[in-house]
PDB file of C-alpha atoms in Angstrom:
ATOM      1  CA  UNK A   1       0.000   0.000   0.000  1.00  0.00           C
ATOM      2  CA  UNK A   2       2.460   2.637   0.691  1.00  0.00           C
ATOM      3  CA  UNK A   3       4.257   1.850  -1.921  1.00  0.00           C
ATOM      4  CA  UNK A   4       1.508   2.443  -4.257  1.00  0.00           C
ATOM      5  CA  UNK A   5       1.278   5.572  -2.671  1.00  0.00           C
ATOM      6  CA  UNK A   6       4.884   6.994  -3.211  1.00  0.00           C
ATOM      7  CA  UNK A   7       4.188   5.914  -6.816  1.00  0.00           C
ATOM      8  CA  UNK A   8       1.311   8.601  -7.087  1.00  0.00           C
ATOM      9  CA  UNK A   9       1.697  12.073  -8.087  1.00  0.00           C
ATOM     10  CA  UNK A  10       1.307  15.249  -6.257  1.00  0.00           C
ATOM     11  CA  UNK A  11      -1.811  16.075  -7.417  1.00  0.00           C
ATOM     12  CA  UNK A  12      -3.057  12.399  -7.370  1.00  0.00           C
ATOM     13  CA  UNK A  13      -2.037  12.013  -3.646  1.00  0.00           C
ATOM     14  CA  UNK A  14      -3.908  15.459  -3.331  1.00  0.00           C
ATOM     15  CA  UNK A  15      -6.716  14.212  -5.009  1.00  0.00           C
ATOM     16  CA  UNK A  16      -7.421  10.813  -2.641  1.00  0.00           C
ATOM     17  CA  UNK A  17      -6.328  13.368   0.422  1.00  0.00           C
ATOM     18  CA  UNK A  18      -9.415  15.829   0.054  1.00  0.00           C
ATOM     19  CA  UNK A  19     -11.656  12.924  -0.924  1.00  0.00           C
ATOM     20  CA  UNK A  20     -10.989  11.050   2.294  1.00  0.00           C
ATOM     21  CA  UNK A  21     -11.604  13.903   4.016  1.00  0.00           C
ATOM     22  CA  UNK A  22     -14.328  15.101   2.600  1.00  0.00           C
ATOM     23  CA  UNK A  23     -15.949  11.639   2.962  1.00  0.00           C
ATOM     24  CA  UNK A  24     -15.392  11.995   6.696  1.00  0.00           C
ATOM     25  CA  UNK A  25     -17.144  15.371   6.699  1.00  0.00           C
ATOM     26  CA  UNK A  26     -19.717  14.097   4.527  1.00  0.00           C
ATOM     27  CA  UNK A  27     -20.335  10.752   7.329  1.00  0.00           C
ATOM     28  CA  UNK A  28     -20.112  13.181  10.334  1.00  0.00           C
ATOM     29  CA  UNK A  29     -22.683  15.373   8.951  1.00  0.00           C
ATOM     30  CA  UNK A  30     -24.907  12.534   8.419  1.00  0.00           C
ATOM     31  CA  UNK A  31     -24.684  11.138  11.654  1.00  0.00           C
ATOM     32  CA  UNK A  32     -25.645  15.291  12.378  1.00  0.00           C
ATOM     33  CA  UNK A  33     -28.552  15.353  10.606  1.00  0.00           C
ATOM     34  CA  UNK A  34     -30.006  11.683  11.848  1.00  0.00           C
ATOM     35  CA  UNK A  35     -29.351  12.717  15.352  1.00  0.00           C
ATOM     36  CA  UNK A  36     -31.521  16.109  14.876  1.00  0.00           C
ATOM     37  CA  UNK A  37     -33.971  14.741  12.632  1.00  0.00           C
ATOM     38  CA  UNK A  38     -34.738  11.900  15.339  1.00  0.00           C
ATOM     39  CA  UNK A  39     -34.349  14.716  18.166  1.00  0.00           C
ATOM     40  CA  UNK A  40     -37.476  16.660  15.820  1.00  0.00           C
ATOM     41  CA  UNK A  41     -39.422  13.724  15.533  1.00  0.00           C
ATOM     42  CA  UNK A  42     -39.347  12.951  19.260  1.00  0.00           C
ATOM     43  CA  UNK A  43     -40.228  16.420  20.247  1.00  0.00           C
ATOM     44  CA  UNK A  44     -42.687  16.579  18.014  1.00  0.00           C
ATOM     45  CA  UNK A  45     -44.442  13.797  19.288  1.00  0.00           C
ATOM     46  CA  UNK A  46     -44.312  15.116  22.891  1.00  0.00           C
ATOM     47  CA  UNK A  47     -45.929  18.229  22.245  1.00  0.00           C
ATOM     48  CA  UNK A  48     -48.450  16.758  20.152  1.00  0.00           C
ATOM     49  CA  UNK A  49     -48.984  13.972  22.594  1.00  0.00           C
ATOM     50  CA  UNK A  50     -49.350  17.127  25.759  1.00  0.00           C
ATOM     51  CA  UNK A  51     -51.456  19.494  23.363  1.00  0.00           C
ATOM     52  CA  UNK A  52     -54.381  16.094  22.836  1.00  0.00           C
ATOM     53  CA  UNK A  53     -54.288  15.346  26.476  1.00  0.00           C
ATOM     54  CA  UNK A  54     -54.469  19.348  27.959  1.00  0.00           C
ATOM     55  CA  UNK A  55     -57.415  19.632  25.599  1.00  0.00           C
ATOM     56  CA  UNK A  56     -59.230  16.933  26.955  1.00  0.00           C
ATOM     57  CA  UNK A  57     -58.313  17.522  30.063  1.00  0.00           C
ATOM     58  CA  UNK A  58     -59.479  20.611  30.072  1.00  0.00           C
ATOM     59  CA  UNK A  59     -62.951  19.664  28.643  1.00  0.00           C
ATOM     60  CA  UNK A  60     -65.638  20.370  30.934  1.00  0.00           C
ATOM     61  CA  UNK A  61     -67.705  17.006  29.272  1.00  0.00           C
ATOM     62  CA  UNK A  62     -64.688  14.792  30.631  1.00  0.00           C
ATOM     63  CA  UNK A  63     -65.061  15.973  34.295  1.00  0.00           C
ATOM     64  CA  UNK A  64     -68.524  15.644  34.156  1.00  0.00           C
ATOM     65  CA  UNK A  65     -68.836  11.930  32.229  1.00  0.00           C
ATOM     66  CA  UNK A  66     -65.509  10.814  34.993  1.00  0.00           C
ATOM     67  CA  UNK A  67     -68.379  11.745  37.578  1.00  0.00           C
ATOM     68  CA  UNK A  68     -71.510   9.359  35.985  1.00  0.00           C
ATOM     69  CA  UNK A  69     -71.843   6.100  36.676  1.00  0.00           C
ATOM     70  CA  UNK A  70     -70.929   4.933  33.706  1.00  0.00           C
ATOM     71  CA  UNK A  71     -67.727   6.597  32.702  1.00  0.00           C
ATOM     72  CA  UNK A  72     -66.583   4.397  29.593  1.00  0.00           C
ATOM     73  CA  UNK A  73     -70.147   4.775  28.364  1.00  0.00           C
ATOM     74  CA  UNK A  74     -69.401   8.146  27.438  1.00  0.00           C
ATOM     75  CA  UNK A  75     -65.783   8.481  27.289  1.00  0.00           C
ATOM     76  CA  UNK A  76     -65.304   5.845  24.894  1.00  0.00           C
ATOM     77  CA  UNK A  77     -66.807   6.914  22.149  1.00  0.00           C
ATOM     78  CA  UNK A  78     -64.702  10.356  22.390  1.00  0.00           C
ATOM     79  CA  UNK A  79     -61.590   8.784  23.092  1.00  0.00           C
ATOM     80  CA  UNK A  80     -62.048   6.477  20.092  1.00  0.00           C
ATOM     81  CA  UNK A  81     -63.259   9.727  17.771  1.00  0.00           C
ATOM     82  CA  UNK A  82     -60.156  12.317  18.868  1.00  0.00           C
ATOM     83  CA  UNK A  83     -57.397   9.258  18.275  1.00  0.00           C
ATOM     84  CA  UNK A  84     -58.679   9.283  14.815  1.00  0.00           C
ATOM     85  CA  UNK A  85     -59.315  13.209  14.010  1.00  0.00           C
ATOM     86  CA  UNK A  86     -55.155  13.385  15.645  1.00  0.00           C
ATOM     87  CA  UNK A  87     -53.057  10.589  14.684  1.00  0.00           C
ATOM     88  CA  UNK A  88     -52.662   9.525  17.874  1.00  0.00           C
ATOM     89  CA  UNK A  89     -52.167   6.029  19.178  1.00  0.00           C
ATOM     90  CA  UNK A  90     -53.994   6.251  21.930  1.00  0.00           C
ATOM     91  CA  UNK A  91     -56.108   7.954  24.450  1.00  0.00           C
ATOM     92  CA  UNK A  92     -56.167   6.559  27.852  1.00  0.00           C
ATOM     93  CA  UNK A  93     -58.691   8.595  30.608  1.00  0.00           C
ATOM     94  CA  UNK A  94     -58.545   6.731  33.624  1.00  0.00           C
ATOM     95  CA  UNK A  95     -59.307   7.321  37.453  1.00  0.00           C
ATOM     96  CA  UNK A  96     -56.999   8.303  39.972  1.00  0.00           C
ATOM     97  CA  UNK A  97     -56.323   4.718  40.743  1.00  0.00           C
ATOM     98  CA  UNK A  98     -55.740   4.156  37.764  1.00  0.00           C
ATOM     99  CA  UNK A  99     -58.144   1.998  36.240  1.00  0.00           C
ATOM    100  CA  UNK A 100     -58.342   2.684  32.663  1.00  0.00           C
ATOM    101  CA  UNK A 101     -61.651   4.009  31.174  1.00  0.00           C
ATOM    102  CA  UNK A 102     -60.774   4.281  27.530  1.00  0.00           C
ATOM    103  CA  UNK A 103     -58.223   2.187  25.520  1.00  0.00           C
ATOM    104  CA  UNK A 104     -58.110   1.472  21.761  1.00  0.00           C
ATOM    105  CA  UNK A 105     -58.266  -1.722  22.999  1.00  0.00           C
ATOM    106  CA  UNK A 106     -61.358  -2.264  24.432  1.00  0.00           C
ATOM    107  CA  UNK A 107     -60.425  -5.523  26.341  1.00  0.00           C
ATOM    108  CA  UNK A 108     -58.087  -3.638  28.333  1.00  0.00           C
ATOM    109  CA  UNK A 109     -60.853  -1.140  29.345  1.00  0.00           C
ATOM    110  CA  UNK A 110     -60.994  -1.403  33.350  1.00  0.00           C
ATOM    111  CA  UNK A 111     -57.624  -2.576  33.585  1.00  0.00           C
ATOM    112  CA  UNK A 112     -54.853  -0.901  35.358  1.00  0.00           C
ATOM    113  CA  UNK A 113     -52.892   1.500  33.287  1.00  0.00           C
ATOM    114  CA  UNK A 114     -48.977   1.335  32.842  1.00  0.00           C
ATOM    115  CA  UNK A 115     -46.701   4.103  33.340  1.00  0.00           C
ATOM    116  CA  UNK A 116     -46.292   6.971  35.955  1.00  0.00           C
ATOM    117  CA  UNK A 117     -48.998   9.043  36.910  1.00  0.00           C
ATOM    118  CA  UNK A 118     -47.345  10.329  39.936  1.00  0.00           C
ATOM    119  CA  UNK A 119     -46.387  13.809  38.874  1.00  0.00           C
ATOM    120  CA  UNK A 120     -50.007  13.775  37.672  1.00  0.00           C
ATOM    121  CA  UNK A 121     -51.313  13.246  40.527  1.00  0.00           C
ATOM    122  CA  UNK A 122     -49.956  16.075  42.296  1.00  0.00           C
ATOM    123  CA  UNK A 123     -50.832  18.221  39.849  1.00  0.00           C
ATOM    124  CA  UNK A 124     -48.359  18.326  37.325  1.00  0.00           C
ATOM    125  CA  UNK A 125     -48.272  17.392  33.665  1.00  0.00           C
ATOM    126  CA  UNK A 126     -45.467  15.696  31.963  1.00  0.00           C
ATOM    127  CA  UNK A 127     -44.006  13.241  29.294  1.00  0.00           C
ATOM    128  CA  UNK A 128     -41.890   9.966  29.165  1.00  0.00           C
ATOM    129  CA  UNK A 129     -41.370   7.297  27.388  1.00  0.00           C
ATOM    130  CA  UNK A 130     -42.465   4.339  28.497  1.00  0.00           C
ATOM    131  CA  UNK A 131     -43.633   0.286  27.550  1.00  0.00           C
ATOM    132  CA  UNK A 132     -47.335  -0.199  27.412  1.00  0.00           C
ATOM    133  CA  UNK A 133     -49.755  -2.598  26.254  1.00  0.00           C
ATOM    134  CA  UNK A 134     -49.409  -0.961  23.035  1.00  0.00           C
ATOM    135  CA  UNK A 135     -45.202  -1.417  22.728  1.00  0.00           C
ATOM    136  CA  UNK A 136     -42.816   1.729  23.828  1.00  0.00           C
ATOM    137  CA  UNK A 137     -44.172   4.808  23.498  1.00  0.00           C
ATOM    138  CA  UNK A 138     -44.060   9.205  23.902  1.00  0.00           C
ATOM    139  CA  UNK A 139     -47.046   9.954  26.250  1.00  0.00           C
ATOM    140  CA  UNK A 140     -47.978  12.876  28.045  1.00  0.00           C
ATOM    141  CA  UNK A 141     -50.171  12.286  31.098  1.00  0.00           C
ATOM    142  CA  UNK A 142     -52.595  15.703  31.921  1.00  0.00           C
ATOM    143  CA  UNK A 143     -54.483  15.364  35.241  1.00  0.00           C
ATOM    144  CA  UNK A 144     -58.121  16.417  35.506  1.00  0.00           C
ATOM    145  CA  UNK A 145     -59.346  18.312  37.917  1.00  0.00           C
ATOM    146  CA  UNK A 146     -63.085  19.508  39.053  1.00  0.00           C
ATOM    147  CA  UNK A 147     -63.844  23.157  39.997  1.00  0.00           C
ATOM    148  CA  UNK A 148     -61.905  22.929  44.046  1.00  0.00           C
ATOM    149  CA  UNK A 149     -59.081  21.948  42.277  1.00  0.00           C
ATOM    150  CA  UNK A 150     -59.163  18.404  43.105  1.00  0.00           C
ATOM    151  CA  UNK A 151     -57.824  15.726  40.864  1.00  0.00           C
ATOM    152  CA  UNK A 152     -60.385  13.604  39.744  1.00  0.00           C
ATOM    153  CA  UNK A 153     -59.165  11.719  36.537  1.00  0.00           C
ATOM    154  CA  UNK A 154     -55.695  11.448  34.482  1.00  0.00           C
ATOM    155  CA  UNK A 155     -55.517  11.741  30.315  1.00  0.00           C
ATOM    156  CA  UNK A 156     -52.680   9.907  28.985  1.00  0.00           C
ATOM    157  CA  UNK A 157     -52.092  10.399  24.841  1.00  0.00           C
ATOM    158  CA  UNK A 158     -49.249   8.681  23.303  1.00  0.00           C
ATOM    159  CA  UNK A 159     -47.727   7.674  20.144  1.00  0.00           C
ATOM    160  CA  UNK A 160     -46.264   4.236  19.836  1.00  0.00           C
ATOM    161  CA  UNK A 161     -42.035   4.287  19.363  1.00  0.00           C
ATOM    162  CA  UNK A 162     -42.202   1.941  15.909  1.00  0.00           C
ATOM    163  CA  UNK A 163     -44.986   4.599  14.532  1.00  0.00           C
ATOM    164  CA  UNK A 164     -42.543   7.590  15.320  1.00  0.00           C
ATOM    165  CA  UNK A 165     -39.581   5.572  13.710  1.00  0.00           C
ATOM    166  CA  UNK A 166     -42.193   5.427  10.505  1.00  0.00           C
ATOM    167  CA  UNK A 167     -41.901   9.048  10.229  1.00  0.00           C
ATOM    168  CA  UNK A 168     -37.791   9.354  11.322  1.00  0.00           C
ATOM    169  CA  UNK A 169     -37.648   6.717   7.964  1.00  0.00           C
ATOM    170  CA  UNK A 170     -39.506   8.575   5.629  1.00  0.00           C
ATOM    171  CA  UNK A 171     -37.120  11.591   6.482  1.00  0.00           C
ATOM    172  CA  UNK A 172     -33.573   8.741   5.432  1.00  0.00           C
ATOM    173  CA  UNK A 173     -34.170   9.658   1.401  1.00  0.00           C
ATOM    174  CA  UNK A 174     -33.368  12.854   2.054  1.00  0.00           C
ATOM    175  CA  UNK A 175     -30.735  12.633   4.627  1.00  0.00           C
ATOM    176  CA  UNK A 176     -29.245  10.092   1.898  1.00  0.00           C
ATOM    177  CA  UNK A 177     -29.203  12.519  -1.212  1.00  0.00           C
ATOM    178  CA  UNK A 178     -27.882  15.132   0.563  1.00  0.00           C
ATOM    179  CA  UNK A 179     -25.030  13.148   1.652  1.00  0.00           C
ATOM    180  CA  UNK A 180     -24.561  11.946  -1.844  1.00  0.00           C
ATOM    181  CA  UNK A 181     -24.661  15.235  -3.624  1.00  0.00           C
ATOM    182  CA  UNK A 182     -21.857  17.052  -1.174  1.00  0.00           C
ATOM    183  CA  UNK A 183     -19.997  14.194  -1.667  1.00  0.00           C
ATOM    184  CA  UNK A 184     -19.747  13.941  -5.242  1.00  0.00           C
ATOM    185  CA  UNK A 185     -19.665  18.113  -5.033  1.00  0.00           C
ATOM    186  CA  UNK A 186     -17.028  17.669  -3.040  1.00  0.00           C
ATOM    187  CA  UNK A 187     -15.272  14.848  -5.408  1.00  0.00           C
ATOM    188  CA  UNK A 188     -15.540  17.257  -8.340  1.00  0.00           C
ATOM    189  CA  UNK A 189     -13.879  19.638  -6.741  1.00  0.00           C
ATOM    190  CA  UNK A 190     -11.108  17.561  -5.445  1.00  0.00           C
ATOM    191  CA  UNK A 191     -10.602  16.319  -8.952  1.00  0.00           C
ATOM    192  CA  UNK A 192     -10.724  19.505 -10.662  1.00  0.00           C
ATOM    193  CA  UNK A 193      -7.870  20.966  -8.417  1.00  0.00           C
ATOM    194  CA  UNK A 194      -5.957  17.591  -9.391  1.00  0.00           C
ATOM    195  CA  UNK A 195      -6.256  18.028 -12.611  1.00  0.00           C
ATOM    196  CA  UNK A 196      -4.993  21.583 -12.366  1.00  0.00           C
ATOM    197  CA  UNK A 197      -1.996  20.591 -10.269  1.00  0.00           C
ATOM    198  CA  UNK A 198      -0.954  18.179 -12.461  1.00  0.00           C
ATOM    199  CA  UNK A 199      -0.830  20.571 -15.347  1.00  0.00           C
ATOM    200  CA  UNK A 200       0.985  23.115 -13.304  1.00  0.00           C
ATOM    201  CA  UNK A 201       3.546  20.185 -12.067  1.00  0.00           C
ATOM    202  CA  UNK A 202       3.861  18.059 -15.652  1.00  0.00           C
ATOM    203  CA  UNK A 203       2.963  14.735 -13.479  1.00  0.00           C
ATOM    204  CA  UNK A 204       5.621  15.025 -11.279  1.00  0.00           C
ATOM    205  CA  UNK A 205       5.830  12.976  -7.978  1.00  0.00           C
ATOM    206  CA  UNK A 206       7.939  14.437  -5.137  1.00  0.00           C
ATOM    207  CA  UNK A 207      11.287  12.830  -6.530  1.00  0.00           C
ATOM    208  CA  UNK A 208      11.557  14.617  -9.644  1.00  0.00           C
TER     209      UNK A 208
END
């Protein structure tokens, strides 16, 4: 190998010099651009996942059907309707003790849901990412209060993990091309200056 390398020219040992390099650039930025796009997608998700839940939270017909006898009755239905007017995976309202009223599955309706609700219960919204009956998934958990202030219900929206790495795919083509195109930009370059050295220095390698 190094021998074949002495044996180059100037301008061809210039030439493979800026290409590695520029191929390192051109990996580096990749990794860059993955990195944010999958940082996007995941923030994304978690505000869209806390915007569905405040909003139903904050939905004077959700305190009032968490109060009837019947709360799935009721709560069911507009789970089932919002999950398909957002995108979302899924819509979990549940009690304080956290027995699930709503579920796009409805066998799991009554059942106890998975995943923190502490925070929520004192009052405090959040996200996390967590493993449900549904896979790993970005959820935001709202609590739902009455008019004293008193919690009286929990709204957990979420998007499953393997739908959000859907969207991070679709994003690949172009991460792809643009990697492509400043690497052959960058090739061009590297071969144009080549050429021009080796006009300017006849072909000569560093022994002549």
């Amino acid at each position: 190998m190094k021998a074949w390398i002495a044996g180059l020219s100037i301008s061809a040992r210039l030439f493979a010099l800026q290409v590695s390099f520029i191929a390192l650039l051109t990996a580096a930025a990749v990794a860059w651009l993955w990195a944010d796009a999958q940082a996007d997608v995941d923030t994304d998700a978690a505000q869209k996942t806390m915007a569905v839940a405040t909003s139903i939270a904050d939905n004077p017909f959700v305190v009032d059907a968490l109060s009837s006898p019947d709360p799935s009755a009721a709560l069911q239905p507009y789970a089932l309707t919002l999950m398909g007017d957002t995108s979302i995976d899924f819509i979990t309202i549940m009690n304080p003790d956290r027995t699930r009223y709503t579920h796009p599955d409805p066998t799991q309706i009554g059942k106890p849901f998975q995943g923190t609700i502490a925070p929520a219960l004192a009052g405090q919204s959040f996200t996390e990412t967590y493993t449900g009956t549904l896979g790993p998934s970005v959820r935001s958990v709202v609590p739902v209060t009455d008019a004293q202030g008193t919690v009286v219900g929990l709204v957990s929206a979420g998007v499953t993990v393997s739908n959000l790495s859907a969207v991070l795919l679709q994003r690949l083509p172009l991460v792809i091309g643009a990697a492509v195109a400043t690497l052959l930009v960058g090739a061009l370059a590297a071969w144009l200056l080549s050429r021009y050295l080796r006009r300017v220095t006849w072909g000569r390698d560093p022994r002549r």
